[in-house]
PDB file of C-alpha atoms in Angstrom:
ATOM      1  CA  UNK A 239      -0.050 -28.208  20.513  1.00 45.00           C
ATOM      2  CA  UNK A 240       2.773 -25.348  20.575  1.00 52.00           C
ATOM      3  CA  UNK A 241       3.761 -23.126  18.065  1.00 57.00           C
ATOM      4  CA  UNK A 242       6.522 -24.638  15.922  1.00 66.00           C
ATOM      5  CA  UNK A 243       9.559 -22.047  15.945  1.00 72.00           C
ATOM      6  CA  UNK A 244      11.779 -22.138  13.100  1.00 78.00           C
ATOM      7  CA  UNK A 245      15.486 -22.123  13.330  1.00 82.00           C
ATOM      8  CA  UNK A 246      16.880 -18.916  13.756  1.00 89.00           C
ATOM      9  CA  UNK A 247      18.335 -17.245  10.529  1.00 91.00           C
ATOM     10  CA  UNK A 248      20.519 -14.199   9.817  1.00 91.00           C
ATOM     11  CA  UNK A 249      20.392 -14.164   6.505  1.00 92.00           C
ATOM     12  CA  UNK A 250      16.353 -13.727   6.034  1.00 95.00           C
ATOM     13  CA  UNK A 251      14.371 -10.537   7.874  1.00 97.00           C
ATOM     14  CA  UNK A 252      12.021 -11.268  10.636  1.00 97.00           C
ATOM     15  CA  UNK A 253       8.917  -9.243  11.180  1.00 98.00           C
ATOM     16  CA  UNK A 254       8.782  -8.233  15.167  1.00 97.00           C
ATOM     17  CA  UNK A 255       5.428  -7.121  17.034  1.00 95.00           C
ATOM     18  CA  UNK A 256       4.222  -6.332  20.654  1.00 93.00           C
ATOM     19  CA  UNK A 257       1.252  -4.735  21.854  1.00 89.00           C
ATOM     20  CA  UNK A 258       0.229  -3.296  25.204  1.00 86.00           C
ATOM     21  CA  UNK A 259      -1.315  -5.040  27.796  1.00 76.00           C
ATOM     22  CA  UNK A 260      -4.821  -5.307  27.220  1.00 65.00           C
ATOM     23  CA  UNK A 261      -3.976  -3.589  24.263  1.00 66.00           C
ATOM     24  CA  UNK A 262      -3.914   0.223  26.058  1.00 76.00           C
ATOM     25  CA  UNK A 263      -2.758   3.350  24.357  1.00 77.00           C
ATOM     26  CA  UNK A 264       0.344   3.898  25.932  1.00 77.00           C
ATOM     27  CA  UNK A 265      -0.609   6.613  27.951  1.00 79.00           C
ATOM     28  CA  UNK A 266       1.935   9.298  26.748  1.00 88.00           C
ATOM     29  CA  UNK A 267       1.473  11.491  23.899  1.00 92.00           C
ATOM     30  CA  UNK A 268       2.523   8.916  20.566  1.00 93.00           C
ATOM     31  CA  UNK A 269       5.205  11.464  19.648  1.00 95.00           C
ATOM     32  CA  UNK A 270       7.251  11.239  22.877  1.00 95.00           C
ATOM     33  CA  UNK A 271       6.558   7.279  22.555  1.00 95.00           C
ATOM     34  CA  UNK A 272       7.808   7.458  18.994  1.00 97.00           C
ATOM     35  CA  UNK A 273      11.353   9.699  20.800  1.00 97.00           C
ATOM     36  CA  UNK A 274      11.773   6.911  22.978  1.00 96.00           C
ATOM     37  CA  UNK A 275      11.534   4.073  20.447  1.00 97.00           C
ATOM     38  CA  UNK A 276      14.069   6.374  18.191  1.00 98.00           C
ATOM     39  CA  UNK A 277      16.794   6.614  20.560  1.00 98.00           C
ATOM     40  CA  UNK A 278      16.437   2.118  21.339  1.00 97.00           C
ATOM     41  CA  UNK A 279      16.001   1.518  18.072  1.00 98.00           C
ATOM     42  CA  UNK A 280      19.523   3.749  17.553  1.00 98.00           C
ATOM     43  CA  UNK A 281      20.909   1.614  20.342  1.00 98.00           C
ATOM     44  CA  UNK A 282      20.332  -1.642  19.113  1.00 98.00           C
ATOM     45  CA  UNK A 283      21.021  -0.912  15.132  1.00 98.00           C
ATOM     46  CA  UNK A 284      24.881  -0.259  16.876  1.00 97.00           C
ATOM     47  CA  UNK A 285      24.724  -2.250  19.733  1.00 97.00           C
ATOM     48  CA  UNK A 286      23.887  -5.608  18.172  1.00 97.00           C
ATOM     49  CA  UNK A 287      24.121  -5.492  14.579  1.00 97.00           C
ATOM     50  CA  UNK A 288      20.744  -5.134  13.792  1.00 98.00           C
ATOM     51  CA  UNK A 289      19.583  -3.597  10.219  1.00 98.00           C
ATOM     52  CA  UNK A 290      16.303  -1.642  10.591  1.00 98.00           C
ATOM     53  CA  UNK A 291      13.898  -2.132   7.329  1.00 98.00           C
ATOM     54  CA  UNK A 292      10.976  -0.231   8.712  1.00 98.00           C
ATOM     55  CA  UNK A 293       9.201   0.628  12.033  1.00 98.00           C
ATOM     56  CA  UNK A 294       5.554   1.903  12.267  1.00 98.00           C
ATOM     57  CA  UNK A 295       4.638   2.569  15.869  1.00 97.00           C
ATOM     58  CA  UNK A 296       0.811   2.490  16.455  1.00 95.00           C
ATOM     59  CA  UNK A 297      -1.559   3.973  19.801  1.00 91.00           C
ATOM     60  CA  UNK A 298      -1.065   0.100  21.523  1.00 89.00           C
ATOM     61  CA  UNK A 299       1.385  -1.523  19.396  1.00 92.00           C
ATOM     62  CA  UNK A 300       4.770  -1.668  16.716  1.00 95.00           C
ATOM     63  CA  UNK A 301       5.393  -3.318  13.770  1.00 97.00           C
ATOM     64  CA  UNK A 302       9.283  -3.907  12.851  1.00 98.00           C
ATOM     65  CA  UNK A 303      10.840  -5.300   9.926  1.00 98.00           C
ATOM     66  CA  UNK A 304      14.650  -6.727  10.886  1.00 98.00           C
ATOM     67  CA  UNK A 305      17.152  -8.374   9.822  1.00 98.00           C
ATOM     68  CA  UNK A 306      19.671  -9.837  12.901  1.00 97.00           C
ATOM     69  CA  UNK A 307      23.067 -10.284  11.100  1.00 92.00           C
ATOM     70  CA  UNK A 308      24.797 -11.317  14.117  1.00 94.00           C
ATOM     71  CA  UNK A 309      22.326 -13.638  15.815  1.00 94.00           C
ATOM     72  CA  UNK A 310      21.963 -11.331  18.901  1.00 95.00           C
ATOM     73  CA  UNK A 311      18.021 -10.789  17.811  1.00 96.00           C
ATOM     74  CA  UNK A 312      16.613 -12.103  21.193  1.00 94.00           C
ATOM     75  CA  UNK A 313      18.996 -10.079  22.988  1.00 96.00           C
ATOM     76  CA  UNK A 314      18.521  -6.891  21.379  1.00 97.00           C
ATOM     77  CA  UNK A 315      14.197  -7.140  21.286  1.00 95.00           C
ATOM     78  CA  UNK A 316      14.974  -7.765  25.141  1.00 94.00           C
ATOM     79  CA  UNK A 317      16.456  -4.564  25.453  1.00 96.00           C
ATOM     80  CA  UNK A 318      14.267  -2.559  23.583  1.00 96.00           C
ATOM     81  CA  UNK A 319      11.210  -4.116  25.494  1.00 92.00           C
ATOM     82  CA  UNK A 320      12.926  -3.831  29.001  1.00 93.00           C
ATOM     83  CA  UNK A 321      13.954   0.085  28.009  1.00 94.00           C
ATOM     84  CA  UNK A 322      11.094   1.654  26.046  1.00 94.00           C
ATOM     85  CA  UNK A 323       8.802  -0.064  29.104  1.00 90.00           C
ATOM     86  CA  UNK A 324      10.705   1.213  31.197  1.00 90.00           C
ATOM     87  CA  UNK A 325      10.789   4.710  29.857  1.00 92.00           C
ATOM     88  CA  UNK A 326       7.793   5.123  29.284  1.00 90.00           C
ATOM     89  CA  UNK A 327       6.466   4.247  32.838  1.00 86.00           C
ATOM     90  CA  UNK A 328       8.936   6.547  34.149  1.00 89.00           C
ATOM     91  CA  UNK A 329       7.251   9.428  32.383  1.00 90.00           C
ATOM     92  CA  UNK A 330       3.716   8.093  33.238  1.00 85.00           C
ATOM     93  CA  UNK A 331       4.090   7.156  36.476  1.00 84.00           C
ATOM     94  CA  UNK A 332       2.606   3.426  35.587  1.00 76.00           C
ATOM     95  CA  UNK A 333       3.494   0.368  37.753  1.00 71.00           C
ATOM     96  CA  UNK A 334       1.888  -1.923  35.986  1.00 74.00           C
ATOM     97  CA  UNK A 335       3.357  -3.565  32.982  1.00 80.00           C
ATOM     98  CA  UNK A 336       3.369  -1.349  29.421  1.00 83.00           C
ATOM     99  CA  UNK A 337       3.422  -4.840  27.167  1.00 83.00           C
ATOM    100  CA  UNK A 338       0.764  -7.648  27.309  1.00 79.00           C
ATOM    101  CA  UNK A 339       3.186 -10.401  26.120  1.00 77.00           C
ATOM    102  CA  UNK A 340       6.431 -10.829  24.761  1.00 80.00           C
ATOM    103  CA  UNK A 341       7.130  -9.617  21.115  1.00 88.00           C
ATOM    104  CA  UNK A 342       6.565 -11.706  18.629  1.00 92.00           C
ATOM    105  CA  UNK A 343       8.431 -12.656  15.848  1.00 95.00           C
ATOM    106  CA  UNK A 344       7.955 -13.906  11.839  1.00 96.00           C
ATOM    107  CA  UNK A 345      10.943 -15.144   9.929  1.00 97.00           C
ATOM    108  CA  UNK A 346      10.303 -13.686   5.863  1.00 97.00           C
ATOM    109  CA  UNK A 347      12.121 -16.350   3.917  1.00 95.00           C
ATOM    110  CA  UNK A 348      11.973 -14.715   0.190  1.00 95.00           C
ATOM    111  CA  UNK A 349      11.751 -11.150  -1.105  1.00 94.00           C
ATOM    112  CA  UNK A 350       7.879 -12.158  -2.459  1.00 93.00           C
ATOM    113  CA  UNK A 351       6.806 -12.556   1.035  1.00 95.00           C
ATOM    114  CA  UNK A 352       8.819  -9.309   2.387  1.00 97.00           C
ATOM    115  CA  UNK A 353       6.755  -7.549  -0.128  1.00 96.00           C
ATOM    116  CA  UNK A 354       3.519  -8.846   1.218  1.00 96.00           C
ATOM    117  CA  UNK A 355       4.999  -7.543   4.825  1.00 97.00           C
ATOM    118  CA  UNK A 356       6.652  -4.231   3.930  1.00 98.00           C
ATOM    119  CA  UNK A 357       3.202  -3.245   2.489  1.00 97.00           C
ATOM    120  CA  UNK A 358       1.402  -4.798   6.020  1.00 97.00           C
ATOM    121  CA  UNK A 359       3.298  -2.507   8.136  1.00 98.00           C
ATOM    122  CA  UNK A 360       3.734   0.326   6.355  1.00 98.00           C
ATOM    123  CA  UNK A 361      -0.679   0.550   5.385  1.00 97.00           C
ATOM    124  CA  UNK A 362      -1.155  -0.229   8.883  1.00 96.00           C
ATOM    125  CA  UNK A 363      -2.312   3.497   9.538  1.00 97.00           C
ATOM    126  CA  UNK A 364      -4.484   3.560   6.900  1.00 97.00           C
ATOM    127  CA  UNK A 365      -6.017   0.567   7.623  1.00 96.00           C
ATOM    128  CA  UNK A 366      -6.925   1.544  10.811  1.00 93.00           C
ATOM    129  CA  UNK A 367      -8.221   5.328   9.310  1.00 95.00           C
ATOM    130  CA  UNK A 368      -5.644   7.227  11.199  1.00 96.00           C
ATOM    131  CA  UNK A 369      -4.211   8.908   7.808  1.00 97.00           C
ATOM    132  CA  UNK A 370      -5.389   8.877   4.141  1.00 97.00           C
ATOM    133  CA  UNK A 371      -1.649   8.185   2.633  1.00 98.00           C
ATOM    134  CA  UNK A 372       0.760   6.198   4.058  1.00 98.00           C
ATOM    135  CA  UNK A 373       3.785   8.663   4.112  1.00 98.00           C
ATOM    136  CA  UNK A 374       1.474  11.345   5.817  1.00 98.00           C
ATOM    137  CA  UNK A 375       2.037   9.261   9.013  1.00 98.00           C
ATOM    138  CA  UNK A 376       4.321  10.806  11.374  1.00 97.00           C
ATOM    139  CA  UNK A 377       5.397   7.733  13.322  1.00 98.00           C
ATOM    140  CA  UNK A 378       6.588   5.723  10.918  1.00 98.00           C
ATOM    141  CA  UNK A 379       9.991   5.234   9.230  1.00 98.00           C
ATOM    142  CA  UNK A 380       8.420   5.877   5.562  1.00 98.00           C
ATOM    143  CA  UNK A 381       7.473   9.491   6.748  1.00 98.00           C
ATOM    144  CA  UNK A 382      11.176  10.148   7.134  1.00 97.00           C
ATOM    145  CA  UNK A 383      12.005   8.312   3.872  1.00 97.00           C
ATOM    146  CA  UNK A 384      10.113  10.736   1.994  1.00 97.00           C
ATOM    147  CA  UNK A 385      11.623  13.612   3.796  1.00 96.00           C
ATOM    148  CA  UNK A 386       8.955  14.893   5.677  1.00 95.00           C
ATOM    149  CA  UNK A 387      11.040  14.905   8.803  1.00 94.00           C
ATOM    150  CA  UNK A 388      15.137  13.987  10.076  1.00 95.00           C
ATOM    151  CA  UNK A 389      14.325  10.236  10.169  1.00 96.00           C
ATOM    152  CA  UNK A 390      16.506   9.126  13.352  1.00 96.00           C
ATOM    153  CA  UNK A 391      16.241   5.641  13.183  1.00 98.00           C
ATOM    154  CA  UNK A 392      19.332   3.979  11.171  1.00 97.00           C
ATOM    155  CA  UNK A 393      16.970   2.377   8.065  1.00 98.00           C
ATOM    156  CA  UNK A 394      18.668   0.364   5.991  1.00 97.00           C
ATOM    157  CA  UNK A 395      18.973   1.211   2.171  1.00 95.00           C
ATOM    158  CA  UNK A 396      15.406   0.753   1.075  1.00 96.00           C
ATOM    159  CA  UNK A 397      15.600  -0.430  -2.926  1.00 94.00           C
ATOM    160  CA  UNK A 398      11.914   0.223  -3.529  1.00 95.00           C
ATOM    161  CA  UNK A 399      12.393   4.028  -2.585  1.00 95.00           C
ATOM    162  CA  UNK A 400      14.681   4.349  -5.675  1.00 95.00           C
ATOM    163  CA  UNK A 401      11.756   4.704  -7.600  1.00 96.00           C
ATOM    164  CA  UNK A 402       9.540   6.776  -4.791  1.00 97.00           C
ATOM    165  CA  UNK A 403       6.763   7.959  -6.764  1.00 97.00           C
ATOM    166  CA  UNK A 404       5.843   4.271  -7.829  1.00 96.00           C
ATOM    167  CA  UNK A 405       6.530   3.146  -4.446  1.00 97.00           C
ATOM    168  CA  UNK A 406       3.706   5.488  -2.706  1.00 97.00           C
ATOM    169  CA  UNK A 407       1.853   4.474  -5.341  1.00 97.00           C
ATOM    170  CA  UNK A 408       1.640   1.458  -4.637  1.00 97.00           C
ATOM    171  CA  UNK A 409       1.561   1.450  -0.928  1.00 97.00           C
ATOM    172  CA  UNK A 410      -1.349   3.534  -1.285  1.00 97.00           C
ATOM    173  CA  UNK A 411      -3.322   1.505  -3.291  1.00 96.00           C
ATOM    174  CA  UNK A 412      -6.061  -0.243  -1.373  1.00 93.00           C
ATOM    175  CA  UNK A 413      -5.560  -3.916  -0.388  1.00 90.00           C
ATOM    176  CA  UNK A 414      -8.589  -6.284  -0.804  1.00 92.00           C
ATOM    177  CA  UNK A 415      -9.884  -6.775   3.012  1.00 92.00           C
ATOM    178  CA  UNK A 416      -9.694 -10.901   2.227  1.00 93.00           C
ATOM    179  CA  UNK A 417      -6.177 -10.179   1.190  1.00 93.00           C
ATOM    180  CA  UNK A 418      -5.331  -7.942   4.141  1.00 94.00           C
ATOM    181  CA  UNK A 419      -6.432 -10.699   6.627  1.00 94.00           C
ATOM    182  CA  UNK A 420      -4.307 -13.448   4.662  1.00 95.00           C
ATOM    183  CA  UNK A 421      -1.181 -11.666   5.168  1.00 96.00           C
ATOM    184  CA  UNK A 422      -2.298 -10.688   8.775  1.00 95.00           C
ATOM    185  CA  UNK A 423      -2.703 -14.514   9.888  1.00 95.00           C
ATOM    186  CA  UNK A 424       0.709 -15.277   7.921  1.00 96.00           C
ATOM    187  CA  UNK A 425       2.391 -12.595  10.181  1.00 95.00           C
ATOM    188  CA  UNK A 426       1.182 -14.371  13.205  1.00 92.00           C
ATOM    189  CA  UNK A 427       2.884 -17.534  12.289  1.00 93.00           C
ATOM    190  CA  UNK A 428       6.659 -18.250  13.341  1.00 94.00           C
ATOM    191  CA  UNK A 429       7.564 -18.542   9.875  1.00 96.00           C
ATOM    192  CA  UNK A 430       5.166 -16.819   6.951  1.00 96.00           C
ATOM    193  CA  UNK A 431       4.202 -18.852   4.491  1.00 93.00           C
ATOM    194  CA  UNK A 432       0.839 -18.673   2.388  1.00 90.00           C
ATOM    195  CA  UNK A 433      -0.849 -21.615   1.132  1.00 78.00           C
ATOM    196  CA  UNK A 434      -0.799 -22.091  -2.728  1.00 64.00           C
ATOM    197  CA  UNK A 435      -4.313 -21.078  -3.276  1.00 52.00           C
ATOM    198  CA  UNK A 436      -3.728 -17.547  -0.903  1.00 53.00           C
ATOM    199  CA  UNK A 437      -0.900 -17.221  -2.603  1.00 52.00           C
ATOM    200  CA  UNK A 438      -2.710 -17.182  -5.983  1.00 50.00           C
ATOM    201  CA  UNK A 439      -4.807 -14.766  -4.646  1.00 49.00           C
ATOM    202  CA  UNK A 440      -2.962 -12.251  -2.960  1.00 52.00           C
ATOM    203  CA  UNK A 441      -1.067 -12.169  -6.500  1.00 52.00           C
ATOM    204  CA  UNK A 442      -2.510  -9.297  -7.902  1.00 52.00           C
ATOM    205  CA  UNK A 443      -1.815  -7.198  -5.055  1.00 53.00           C
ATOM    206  CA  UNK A 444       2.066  -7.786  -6.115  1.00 52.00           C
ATOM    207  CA  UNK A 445       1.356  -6.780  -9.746  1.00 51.00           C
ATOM    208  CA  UNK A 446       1.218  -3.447  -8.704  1.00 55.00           C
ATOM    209  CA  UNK A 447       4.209  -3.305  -7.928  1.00 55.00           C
ATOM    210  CA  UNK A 448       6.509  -4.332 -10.192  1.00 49.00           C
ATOM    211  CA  UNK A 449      10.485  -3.921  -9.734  1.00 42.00           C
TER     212      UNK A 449
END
């Protein structure tokens, strides 16, 4: 049976992933990766309308958090695609193709579930042991936000880094591994949506953060 796709919206953020083929490390050091991703990213924030929430880029894949306020989403995630692969096999001298699959997308239909997401992408280097606190890694958009670097990529306004220090806080407090797989699975649906009993559960983790 195929994977229901939701109607496109452009009022509601999508969350937008792609990995590697066979999942790789893109063979090229991750901060010239991470150049090449700012200067698409750039291109399709003016190009297309698209507002930029957050980016994380990881050894074999991104996480992005959009919103597409023209309806021009599946042309702009074809661009970036087509240009970063093509970039980067430039550099590297690959033939093959960079991506596994197309990217794939999640529509986020209410600001509870963005929360859930925001917090996804942005622990994803913890999760995965590469850095201790979130805003310590260097290839992601909160790592400008904090002003550890010149943060290139347009990000929209982000309302939770009004108050910062709770923020961090709260992104860097651990996320129950049960919890962490809910919202993982929910990601990989068209649409996220958590049953009512997941939802219950994954309650707490929005408690601390309260806005």
């Amino acid at each position: 049976m195929s994977r229901k796709i939701p109607a496109h919206r452009t009022d509601c953020p999508y969350h937008v992933t792609a990995r590697t083929n066979n999942r790789e490390w893109f063979e090229l050091d991750l901060g010239e990766v991470w150049e090449i991703f700012e200067e698409q990213l750039f291109f399709i924030h003016h190009a297309y309308g698209i507002k930029i929430h957050c980016f994380v880029l990881m050894t074999n894949h991104f996480h992005l958090i959009l919103t597409d306020s023209t309806g021009t989403l599946g042309k702009a995630m074809r661009w970036l695609m087509t240009e970063t692969s093509r970039e980067i096999g430039r550099r590297t001298g690959r033939k093959n193709r960079i991506y596994g699959q197309r990217n794939f997308k999640c529509l986020i239909t209410s600001y509870h579930y963005y929360m859930h997401a925001y917090k996804y992408v942005y622990r994803n280097p913890v999760e995965v042991g590469s850095v201790h606190h979130t805003e310590s890694y260097p290839y992601s958009t909160l790592h400008g936000l904090v002003g550890k670097k010149k943060l290139v990529i347009p990000v929209e306004e982000d309302p939770l880094m009004e108050d910062m220090d709770g923020n961090l806080k709260w992104l860097n407090s651990a996320t129950e591994k049960q919890d962490w797989e809910i919202v993982g699975k929910a990601l990989r649906k068209g649409e996220f949506k958590l049953a009512k009993d997941k939802n219950r559960n994954c309650e707490a983790e929005l408690e601390k953060r309260r806005l």
